[in-house]
Steps between C-alpha positions, in 0.01 A plus 500: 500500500581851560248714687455872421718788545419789717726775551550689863633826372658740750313846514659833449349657790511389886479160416343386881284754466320395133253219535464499129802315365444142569793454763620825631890465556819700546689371209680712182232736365562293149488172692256278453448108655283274323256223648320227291105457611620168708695786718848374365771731448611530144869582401491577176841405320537289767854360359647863441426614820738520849573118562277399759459193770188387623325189563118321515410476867507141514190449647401131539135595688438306888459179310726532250882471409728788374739534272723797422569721235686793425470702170711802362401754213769330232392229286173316593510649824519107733845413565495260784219297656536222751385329762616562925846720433723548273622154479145399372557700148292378244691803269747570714579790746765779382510786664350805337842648291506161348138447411458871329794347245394121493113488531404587112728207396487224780121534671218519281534546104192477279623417097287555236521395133236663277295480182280765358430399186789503323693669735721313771688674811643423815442672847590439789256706754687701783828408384712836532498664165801573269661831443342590232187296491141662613427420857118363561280676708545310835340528877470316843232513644548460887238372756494379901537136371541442129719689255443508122716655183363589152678578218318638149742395224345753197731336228436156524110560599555326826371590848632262807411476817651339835343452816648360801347418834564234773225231564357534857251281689693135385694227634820578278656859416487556140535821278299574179600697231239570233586629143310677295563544112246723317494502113503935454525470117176555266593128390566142615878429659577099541774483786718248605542523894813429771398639812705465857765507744845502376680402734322220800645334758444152609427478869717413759847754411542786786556822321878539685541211291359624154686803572829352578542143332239507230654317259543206724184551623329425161636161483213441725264638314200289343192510329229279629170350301650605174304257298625347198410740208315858688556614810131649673599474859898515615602450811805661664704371706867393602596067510639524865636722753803690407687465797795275579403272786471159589088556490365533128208734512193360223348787403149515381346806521485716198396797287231492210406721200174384319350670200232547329259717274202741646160374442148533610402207589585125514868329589776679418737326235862535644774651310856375427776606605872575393763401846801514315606878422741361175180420318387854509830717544789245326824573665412841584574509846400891531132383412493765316399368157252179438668431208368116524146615508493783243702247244319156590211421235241519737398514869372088456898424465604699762272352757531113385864506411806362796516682753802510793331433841806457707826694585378821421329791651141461322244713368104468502413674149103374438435473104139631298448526157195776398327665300332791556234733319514861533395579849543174624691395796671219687617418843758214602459464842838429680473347913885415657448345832652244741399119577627289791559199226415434101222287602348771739531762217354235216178393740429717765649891358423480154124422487457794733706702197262385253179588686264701289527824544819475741688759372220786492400359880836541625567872400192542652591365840846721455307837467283425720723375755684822506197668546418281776808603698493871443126493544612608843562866400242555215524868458385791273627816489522773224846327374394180397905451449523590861214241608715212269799612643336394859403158417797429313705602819302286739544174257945581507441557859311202557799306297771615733299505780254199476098548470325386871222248422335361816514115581294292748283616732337804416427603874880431590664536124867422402599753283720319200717765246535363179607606151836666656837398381869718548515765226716361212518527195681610176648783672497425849703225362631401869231381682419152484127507419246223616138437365426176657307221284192448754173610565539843705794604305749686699892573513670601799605895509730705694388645881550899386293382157193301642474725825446829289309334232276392755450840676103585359416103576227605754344746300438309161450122722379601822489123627891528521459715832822424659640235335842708340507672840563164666688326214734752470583593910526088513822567262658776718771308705670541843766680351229786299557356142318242304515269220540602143267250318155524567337157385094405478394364799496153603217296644461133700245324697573384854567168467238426739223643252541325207392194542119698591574698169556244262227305637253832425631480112334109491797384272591168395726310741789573200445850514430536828875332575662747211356768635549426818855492450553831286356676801712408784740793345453867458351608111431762344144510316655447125738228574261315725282455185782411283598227757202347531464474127832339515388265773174367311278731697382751252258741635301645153163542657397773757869567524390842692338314747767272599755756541300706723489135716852478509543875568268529795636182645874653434721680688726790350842593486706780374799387293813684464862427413805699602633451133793795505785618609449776790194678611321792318503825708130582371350223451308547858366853373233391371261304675375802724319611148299149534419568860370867334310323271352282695390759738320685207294241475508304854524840732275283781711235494829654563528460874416114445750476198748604726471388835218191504578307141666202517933608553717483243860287498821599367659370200858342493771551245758288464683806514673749765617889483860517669578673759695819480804329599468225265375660161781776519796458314751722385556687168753778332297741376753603235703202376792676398539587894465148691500704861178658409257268686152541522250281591264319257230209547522239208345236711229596723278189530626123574301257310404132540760310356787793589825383742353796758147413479373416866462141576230549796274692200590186244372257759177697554423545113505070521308489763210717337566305136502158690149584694181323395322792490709788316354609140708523288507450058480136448777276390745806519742487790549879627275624252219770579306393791391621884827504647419654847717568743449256849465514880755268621288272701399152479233562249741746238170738531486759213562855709285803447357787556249743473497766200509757715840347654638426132479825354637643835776274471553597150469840491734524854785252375532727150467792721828335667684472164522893453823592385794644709350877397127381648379550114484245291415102562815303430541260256639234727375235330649510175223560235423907480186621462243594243735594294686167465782635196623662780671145621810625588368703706481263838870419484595912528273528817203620341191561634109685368249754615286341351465158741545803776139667431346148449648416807344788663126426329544155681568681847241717465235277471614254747484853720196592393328156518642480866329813608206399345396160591739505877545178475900329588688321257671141578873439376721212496758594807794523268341751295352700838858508659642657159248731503596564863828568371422742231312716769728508726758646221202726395530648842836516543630594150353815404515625124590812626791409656848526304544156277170405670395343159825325464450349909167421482607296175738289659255396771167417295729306288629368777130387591401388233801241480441385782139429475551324122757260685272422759217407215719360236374159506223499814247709714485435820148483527488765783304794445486855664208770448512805477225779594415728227609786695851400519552376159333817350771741716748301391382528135474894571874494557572328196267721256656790692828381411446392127306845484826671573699297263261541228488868540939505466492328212233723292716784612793369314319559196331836615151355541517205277519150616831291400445155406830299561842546719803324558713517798886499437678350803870553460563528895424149653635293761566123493386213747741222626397254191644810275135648392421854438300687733371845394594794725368760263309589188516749201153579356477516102104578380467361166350720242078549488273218400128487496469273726595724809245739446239235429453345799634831682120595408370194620594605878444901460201653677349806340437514141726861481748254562491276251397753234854640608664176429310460168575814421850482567542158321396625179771820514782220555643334230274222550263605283605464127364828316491366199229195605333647731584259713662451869841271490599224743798725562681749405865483331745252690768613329670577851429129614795298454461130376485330805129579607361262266445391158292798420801704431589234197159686278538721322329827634107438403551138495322275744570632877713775406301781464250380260130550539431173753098490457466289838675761686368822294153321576585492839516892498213543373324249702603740835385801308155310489549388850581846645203679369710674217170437232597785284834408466472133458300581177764754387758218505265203383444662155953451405541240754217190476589265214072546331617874490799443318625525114501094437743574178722670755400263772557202272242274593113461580406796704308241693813348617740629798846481474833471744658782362498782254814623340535871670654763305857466676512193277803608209284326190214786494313236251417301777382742775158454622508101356366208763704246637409148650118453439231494732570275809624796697432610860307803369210312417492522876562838556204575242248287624573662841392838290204337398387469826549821607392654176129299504426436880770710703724355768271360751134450420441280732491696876410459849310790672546562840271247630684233286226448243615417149426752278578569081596789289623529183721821443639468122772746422425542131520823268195567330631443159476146593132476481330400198347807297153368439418380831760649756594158617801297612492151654718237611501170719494470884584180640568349160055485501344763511476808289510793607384809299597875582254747353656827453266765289733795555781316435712638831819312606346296755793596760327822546145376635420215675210263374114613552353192477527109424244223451625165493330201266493166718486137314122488547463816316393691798650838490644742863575853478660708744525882489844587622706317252551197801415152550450409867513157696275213367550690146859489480557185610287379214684670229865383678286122512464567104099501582483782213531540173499855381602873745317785312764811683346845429687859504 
């Protein structure tokens, strides 16, 4: 049922500064969002409102399997549910336009046919209303991992319910929908009941098919278990395989529906069901009208008469007949799921279904479930909107991003990210998404996605230490770039162990052989259990402590698959933030995290940039005058597979697929795996190197990619940066300040960690004698000198080609160190250098970073095979996005200076007056077409200056970062999605957004409206704020005498403290609570802490005076030996 209705009004005053109003936010002074008493938020008029996407989080639990759903506000809000992707439909996928027209007449329809005494009627609840007739009072309400509509039908007395959730915690992924009628009339109402899915497909039909032969497609179509006069449990499925080979595919997996009426106790009775949509709609095809129904004598002939099971796309309407007293209610509970076979679903799913109590136990496990995971950052605040808003972020984050659970060992733990998949959906209708059908659910994700998602790991999961530090430096290459899909690890036991494991697990000999077997290949948790349930080896019992067997006894592997076509100038960018993050927790550990931890190898694509000479060709820049020839890159990267792709790197790829030991996904040739690059010697040993040596390597070969003006970092390999709908950007030459002051960060703290530990660094020889070469053209090629830009150019590219032919397939195995004194002078030369190209291109805009150039070469040369060679470059600076001045903060010193570039960010036209909120650029009206498809939007639209949250929160992230408190408040109360007007926002205010229509957009109506729900990159940026905004940038220190010491240094307003007790809290380490006690309410940045006592897990309690845990103390609150941080001002 429905829970109360609370109302979080906006106040009229200040509204940070009034404690009174139950959630203090920045919205219209007539706005108002509403919250049931479960914490759901409530859109009232749900079906009249913005059309809006969104989805369940398809949360299966450790041990359970997922399925997914997506919803919309039209009709009865699910539209498509399946299993895996969107080829598993059970209603099928459309993209969101489609479903906001087709989802009241082809997903779930309720039809009602009524009696009150001598009165009859027809309704059909949710259906959109006529013109003229009175529209019923309607809501969704809108929670972490359930979603539930209500509509209040005053003229037929009739109050209906639906509530949808996913079942976690089982061996099969099922949804349940549970509906609710309510008798609202002062007398009795007898009603005649068809309640379902329209429209259901059988299993086994991709959805390109559906969508582009699915008329053939339903000759295939059948109806399983039909029975010869009701139908109680259909199964769905097609006869065979559709495709024409040689090979008949027998399919036998299916889909289910089962039905059945709410009671309190005792076996459920199952309802029938109507699979043929003629018996309810006739030959109404627009499903508009169930003229059958409504004129058929009673629901007893509808259910028992012929029905069509074949040849047809088939519905799953469940039948009731009722009556009802005034007051009275009933509840048909609805479960849609997926069986590997009939008999499976008959024996082994469906007496789970019919379990007593099921239903309630399962929406139990669902809430609490989503508690469970966002348990990690418990918070309370003033804004109880604010503290939702927190844990709603960290559960989208830990979607696109993957939640770390620890595996194995606990003294030597594998860390394991599950419940991640890519971020599609209704709107982001072009990624393929992936919820995999095991145990340990996960999908794989994109490198720029699960890197930056992953950025707070340490501080909510301190067991994952280093792990993404060392993941993702394994996936830097020789050649500086990396891998676009990011997969779950992989694990496998030395061959040599497991005969000694299996014989620990005292199997039977037929178990022992199964098992045996399964393990000689790399796994993943999930699919190793599914496996050995397929092999007869079913592990039910103590299934935690077999796992952690097989994990401790394990090795692990990265997995990653080059899966695109060129190289992403930013990925890289952002795996110095995971270093940061680990040092905020691990500061005594970073000299052994660098230098002493076991080296990291370097992943291989099957995939090459070109060299200059080779991915120039020719272009006329204005058609109508052929002579005009500039040059363009349209190819940039030579691909596996390609006439030009090197044969010495195709012959080392097979040698690292054919070896014994590589990881890599089982069963799937070139798939995600551990493809490391070798050592050619008799042994094909993996090559690597320190961290230390891979970050200098990185941060030196992008520092070698600057552009001919020494500003920006070339796109050379195809793909641009962040800002990927600038794709046409690569083939005009472009390049990014951006990558330029990440670049920098990366050389600074190789510098810095050089003069502080004095230790050397080991390369492989062919990336020393590069290096060798880029000094020597750092000493003889002066910036200042005329065209000294353009020279030193040429001969770090010339470098750099040379030292990605010599590793294009091999490394040589030989090794050369360098001290720490040499590499840091040559490092001075190259900040010194980037320094002076950073401060030329902020003067182009008068003290304002640029984002993006091009370089026009119209004067070129040509070698002896007739390729271009550019002699010289014209410089075009795109117009201002956000991005520049972003990370431009990220690398400025003194907080004068970044207040300057705040300052001057919000006088550009980057920040939209009207919002109150900062733009990802400003007008590109001056851009011409070929920088990308950006420039197709409409101004306001998706990347062309529209209000990008993930960027915006980027902003002010650095405003956070720099020490700017006052101002990041000032722009928090327009520019964080709690804050805003939801009716404007058009969504939950609990839910982030890609993008916000800006007020350049030409339809005013929709200015300030959401965009592409939820699984966006600023749940990353916010949880970074989070940090900052509870426990400050580093609370974990070393003094100078290297002891480990702790202090917490919130940076919150006082308005955030509670009125009766002066108190905010939130959750270090994902444990342990920590409470701030404030009783004059100052904005903590002001003062520093007076005092802290610290609860352990035996109750005893420590204190210490200055506000600072020392030694022995704060290694027991980073070992999680604590359970509550009393922090006093």
């Amino acid at each position: 049922g429905c829970a109360a209705v609370v109302s979080v009004i906006a106040v009229t005053e200040n509204p940070f500064a009034s404690p009174n109003s139950l959630s203090p936010h920045s919205k219209k002074l007539d706005g108002e969002a509403e919250f049931d008493t479960s914490g759901r938020f409530v859109m009232n008029d749900f079906d009249t409102k913005k059309p809006m996407a969104n989805f369940l989080s398809g949360l299966g639990g450790i041990w359970g399997i997922p399925m997914w759903a997506f919803y919309v506000n039209r009709g009865q809000g699910i539209t498509a549910f399946g299993i895996q992707n969107k080829d598993g439909g059970i209603a099928k996928f459309n993209t969101a336009e489609k479903a906001y027209q087709q989802t009241p007449f082809t997903a779930f329809r309720t039809f009602l046919k009524g009696t009150r005494g001598k009165e009859k009627f027809h309704s059909m609840p949710f259906f959109p209303s006529g013109y003229d007739d009175e529209h019923p009072n309607r809501k969704m309400m809108i929670g972490m991992n359930e979603m539930e509509i209500e509509e209040i039908d005053t003229q037929n007395g009739i109050q209906t319910n639906v509530l949808y959730y996913t079942v976690p915690n089982e061996d099969f992924p099922a949804l349940i929908r549970k509906t609710t009628f309510t008798n609202t009339g002062k007398d009795s109402v007898s009603l005649e009941i068809l309640d379902g899915l329209g429209r259901l497909v059988p299993s086994g039909l991709s959805n390109a098919a559906l969508d582009g032969i699915g008329r053939t497609m339903e000759a295939w179509m059948n109806v399983y278990n039909a029975g010869d006069k009701t139908i109680t449990q259909p199964f769905f499925h097609i006869s065979q395989g559709t495709a024409d080979t040689a090979q008949v595919q027998i399919i036998k997996d299916g889909h289910f529906s089962l039905a059945f009426e709410e009671t309190d106790s005792g076996s459920p009775t199952l309802l029938p069901f109507v699979v043929d949509p003629s018996v309810v709609f006739g030959v109404d095809t627009t499903m508009t009208d169930p003229s059958e129904f409504y004129n058929a004598a009673s629901l007893e002939d509808v259910l028992t008469g012929p029905q069509g099971t074949t040849s047809r796309t088939p519905c799953s309407f469940a039948g009731l007949s009722k009556t009802l007293a005034a007051g009275a209610s009933v509840t048909i509970i609805s479960i849609y799921g997926h069986a590997p076979s009939l008999d499976s679903y008959l024996n082994v799913v469906t007496p789970v279904l019919l379990q007593e109590k099921f239903v309630e136990k399962k929406r139990k496990e669902a809430t609490d479930l989503a508690k469970e995971v966002t348990s990690r950052v418990e918070s309370e605040t003033s804004s109880p909107i604010f503290d939702s808003y927190i844990k709603q972020s960290f559960l989208d984050n830990a979607l696109r991003g993957g939640l770390p659970v620890v595996l194995g060992d606990v003294e030597k733990p594998k860390i394991y990210h599950i419940f991640s998949r890519i971020h599609g959906d209704l709107e982001r209708d072009y990624n393929q998404f992936q919820l995999d059908t095991t145990y340990f659910s996960q999908g794989p994700g994109n490198f720029r996605d699960v890197n930056q998602n992953r950025r707070v790991d340490v501080s909510h999961t301190p067991a994952v230490a280093d792990f993404n530090v060392r993941m993702f430096l394994s996936f830097v290459q020789a050649d500086g770039y990396n891998p676009l899909t990011v997969a779950s690890t992989l694990f496998k036991i030395p061959n040599a162990t497991v005969p000694s494991l299996i014989d620990s697990m005292a199997l039977e000999t037929k178990q022992s052989a199964a098992l045996e077997k399964l393990l000689q290949k790399s796994f993943r948790p999930g699919q190793l259990f599914s496996d050995l349930a397929k092999a007869g080896v079913p592990v039910k019992s103590n299934r935690n402590k077999f796992l952690d067997t097989v994990m401790s006894a394990a090795v692990q592997s990265p997995a990653a698959q080059y899966a695109q076509n060129g190289y992403w100038a930013d990925h890289w960018t952002y795996t110095l933030d995971l270093v940061d993050n680990y040092l905020s927790i691990y500061p005594d550990k970073e000299e052994y995290m660098l230098y002493d931890a076991d080296p990291v190898p370097f992943f291989m694509s099957p995939a090459v940039v070109k060299s200059r000479s080779a991915r120039y060709s020719l272009m006329a820049k204005d058609p109508s005058q052929p002579q005009s020839m500039v040059l363009r890159v349209f190819s940039a990267v030579s691909a596996w597979g390609e006439k030009d792709f090197p044969t010495e790197r195709q012959k080392a790829l097979e040698a690292i697929f054919g070896d014994p030991h590589f990881l890599g996904e089982p069963n799937v040739v070139g798939g995600p795996g551990g493809t490391w690059q070798r050592i050619k010697d008799k042994d094909l040993t993996v090559c690597a190197v320190s961290p230390i040596a891979k970050l200098a390597l990185l941060g030196i070969i992008k520092f070698s990619t600057l552009d001919p003006s020494g500003m920006g970092v070339e796109m050379e390999g195809g793909k641009p940066g962040w800002n990927d709908a600038m794709n046409g950007l690569p083939g005009i030459l472009g390049s990014g300040m951006p990558e330029t002051y990440e670049m920098l960060r990366i050389l600074k703290y190789v510098q810095s960690s050089l003069n502080k530990y004095s230790r050397p660094v080991v390369f492989p020889k062919e990336f020393s004698t590069f290096l060798y070469s880029l000094q020597t053209a750092l000493n003889y090629i002066p910036s200042s000198n005329e065209n000294g830009d353009l020279h030193f150019w040429n001969a770090a590219n010339d470098a750099r080609e040379m030292y990605r032919a010599s590793t294009i397939s091999y490394f040589t195995g030989e090794t050369e160190k360098w001290t720490a004194s040499d590499l840091a002078s040559v490092i001075d030369m190259m900040i010194t250098r980037t320094q002076k190209g950073i401060d030329k291109a902020v003067a182009l805009n008068g003290g304002l970073s640029p984002s993006y150039f091009y370089h026009e070469c119209s004067n070129y040369g040509l070698t002896s095979l007739n390729k271009p060679i550019a002699n010289t470059f014209n410089l075009h600076t795109l117009p201002l996005f956000l991005e520049g001045p972003v990370r431009h903060m990220k690398v400025l010193s003194t907080i004068e200076e970044k207040r300057d570039v705040y300052a001057r960010t919000k006088a550009s036209e980057m920040y939209d007056q009207e919002l109150k909120m900062f733009l990802i650029s400003g007008s590109l009206a001056s851009m011409g077409p070929d920088v990308g498809r950006m420039k197709a939007f409409a101004p306001g639209w998706l990347e062309n200056q529209s209000v990008w949250l993930h960027m915006s929160y980027k902003f002010y992230l650095e405003l956070l970062r720099a020490g700017l408190f006052e101002e990041f408040y000032t722009e928090m109360k327009p520019g964080l999605v709690p804050f805003m007007d939801n009716d404007v926002y058009g969504r939950s205010p609990l839910e982030a957004a890609s993008f916000i229509v800006s007020s350049a957009f030409p339809d005013p109506k929709l200015h300030g409206q959401s965009f592409l729900a939820r699984l966006s990159g600023s749940t990353a940026e916010f949880l970074s704020m989070w940090v900052l905004m509870f426990f400050g940038s580093n609370p974990f220190t070393v003094d100078s005498n290297g002891t480990l010491q702790l202090q917490l240094l919130p940076a919150l307003p006082g308005w955030m403290f509670t009125k009766d007790d002066n108190i905010a809290s939130s959750t270090f380490l994902g444990t342990i609570k920590v409470v701030y006690h404030n009783p004059n309410r100052i904005d903590t940045w002001t003062s520093v802490p007076k005092s802290v006592t610290m609860t352990t897990l035996t109750g005893k309690t420590i204190s210490s005076d200055n506000g600072i845990l020392v030694g022995e103390n704060a290694l027991l609150v980073r070992n999680q030996g604590v359970t509550l941080i009393d922090v006093y001002f």
